[in-house]
Amino acid sequence: MTEPIRTPDPLTPKPRQQSEAAVLADARRRSRRSFIGLGLASLAGLGGWRWLLSRPDDAGIPHPLRQVLDANGRLSRAYFKETRLAPEFARSRARTPRENGDVGLDSELDADAWRLRVQAYGTGKLQEFTLADIKALPKVEMTTELKCIEGWSVVVHWAGARLSDFLARYPLATRNGRPADPLHPPADLAPYVGMLTPDEQYYVGLDMASALHPQTLLCYEMNGQPLTPGHGAPLRLVTPLKYGIKHLKRIGTIAFADTRPKDYWAELGYDWDAGH
Ligand SMILES: Nc1nc2c(c(=O)[nH]1)N[C@H]1C(S)=C(S)[C@@H](COP(=O)(O)O)O[C@H]1N2
Ligand SMILES: [Mo]
């Protein structure tokens, strides 16, 4: 939404500046059509995009896919990374959700002292980032539904940086320090990501496919305003294909793992994936 994206299809006249939502919706439409056209509908889901990602660069990519690939790096990334996107809504439908869940938010937030700590997959070394580092990445905005397992859902307008952009810019998710390019995922990419609050009282695990999904954000704004402490200031996770339990507020540490990282609600009996 913050960057102009050109439509890859010259036959469809569209304004040059499309919203991110429109581009992603278009990608979704195209992907569905291509999948059906190619008889690949059965590959929907993670297996599907892994298969696509494992294809050689050029040979083997059917024409409609290649066309999109050539047209725009970001679009093709959105296109390839997942066969499914969470629905997006008109921004006018956005509301402020209740502050739900405050595990790990007990201490008062010292915004100036806050750092995002990331433990590199290969070396295990900790690297620290400021909020300014996160804001220096491309700003992505989206209006999606926050769904809680308690049975309520609210449409929210979020803004932040894609976790995939962060891990492409800072190559911490691979053993040998290569960027986590979702189009060409390195073989030494960590299979799992774990996140914890600074006090480690709340924690979630994500598979790498979900972590690199184009709608998975390191989020710093809700409905056009900086996050409040109750909603996860200064930085929270937003990943709208998952229930709210995975949207960890006040991220302190990110680490990578070979096996499923510990997960607060999975320990209490909920599904570890928590997709919907
Ligand atoms: N640190 C932390 N993050 C958390 C929780 C929590 O208890 N602690 N609860 C989760 C749950 S169950 C939901 S539904 C969402 C709610 O986000 P909100 O308070 O911004 O509406 O936050 C999630 N993130
Ligand atoms: Mo929730």
XYZ file of C-alpha atoms in Angstrom, residues 27-29 31-32 35 40-41 43-50 52 78-86 213-214 241:
29
model
C -2.372 -12.541 -6.971
C -4.825 -14.756 -5.186
C -7.214 -14.732 -8.112
C -2.981 -18.247 -8.366
C -6.347 -19.929 -8.022
C -3.625 -23.813 -10.034
C -2.518 -28.317 -9.286
C -5.458 -27.533 -7.051
C -1.294 -28.905 -4.082
C -2.957 -26.067 -2.192
C -1.347 -25.577 1.173
C 2.223 -25.686 2.270
C 3.115 -28.704 0.201
C 1.964 -26.723 -2.812
C 4.218 -23.794 -2.433
C 7.146 -25.910 -1.339
C 6.607 -24.572 -6.525
C 3.439 -12.903 -2.484
C 2.375 -15.207 -5.261
C 4.782 -18.000 -4.522
C 4.990 -17.933 -0.812
C 1.562 -19.229 0.026
C -1.360 -20.507 -1.906
C -3.682 -18.868 0.571
C -4.040 -15.326 1.843
C -6.210 -14.103 4.679
C 4.071 -15.497 4.715
C 3.498 -12.079 3.090
C -4.039 -16.934 8.977
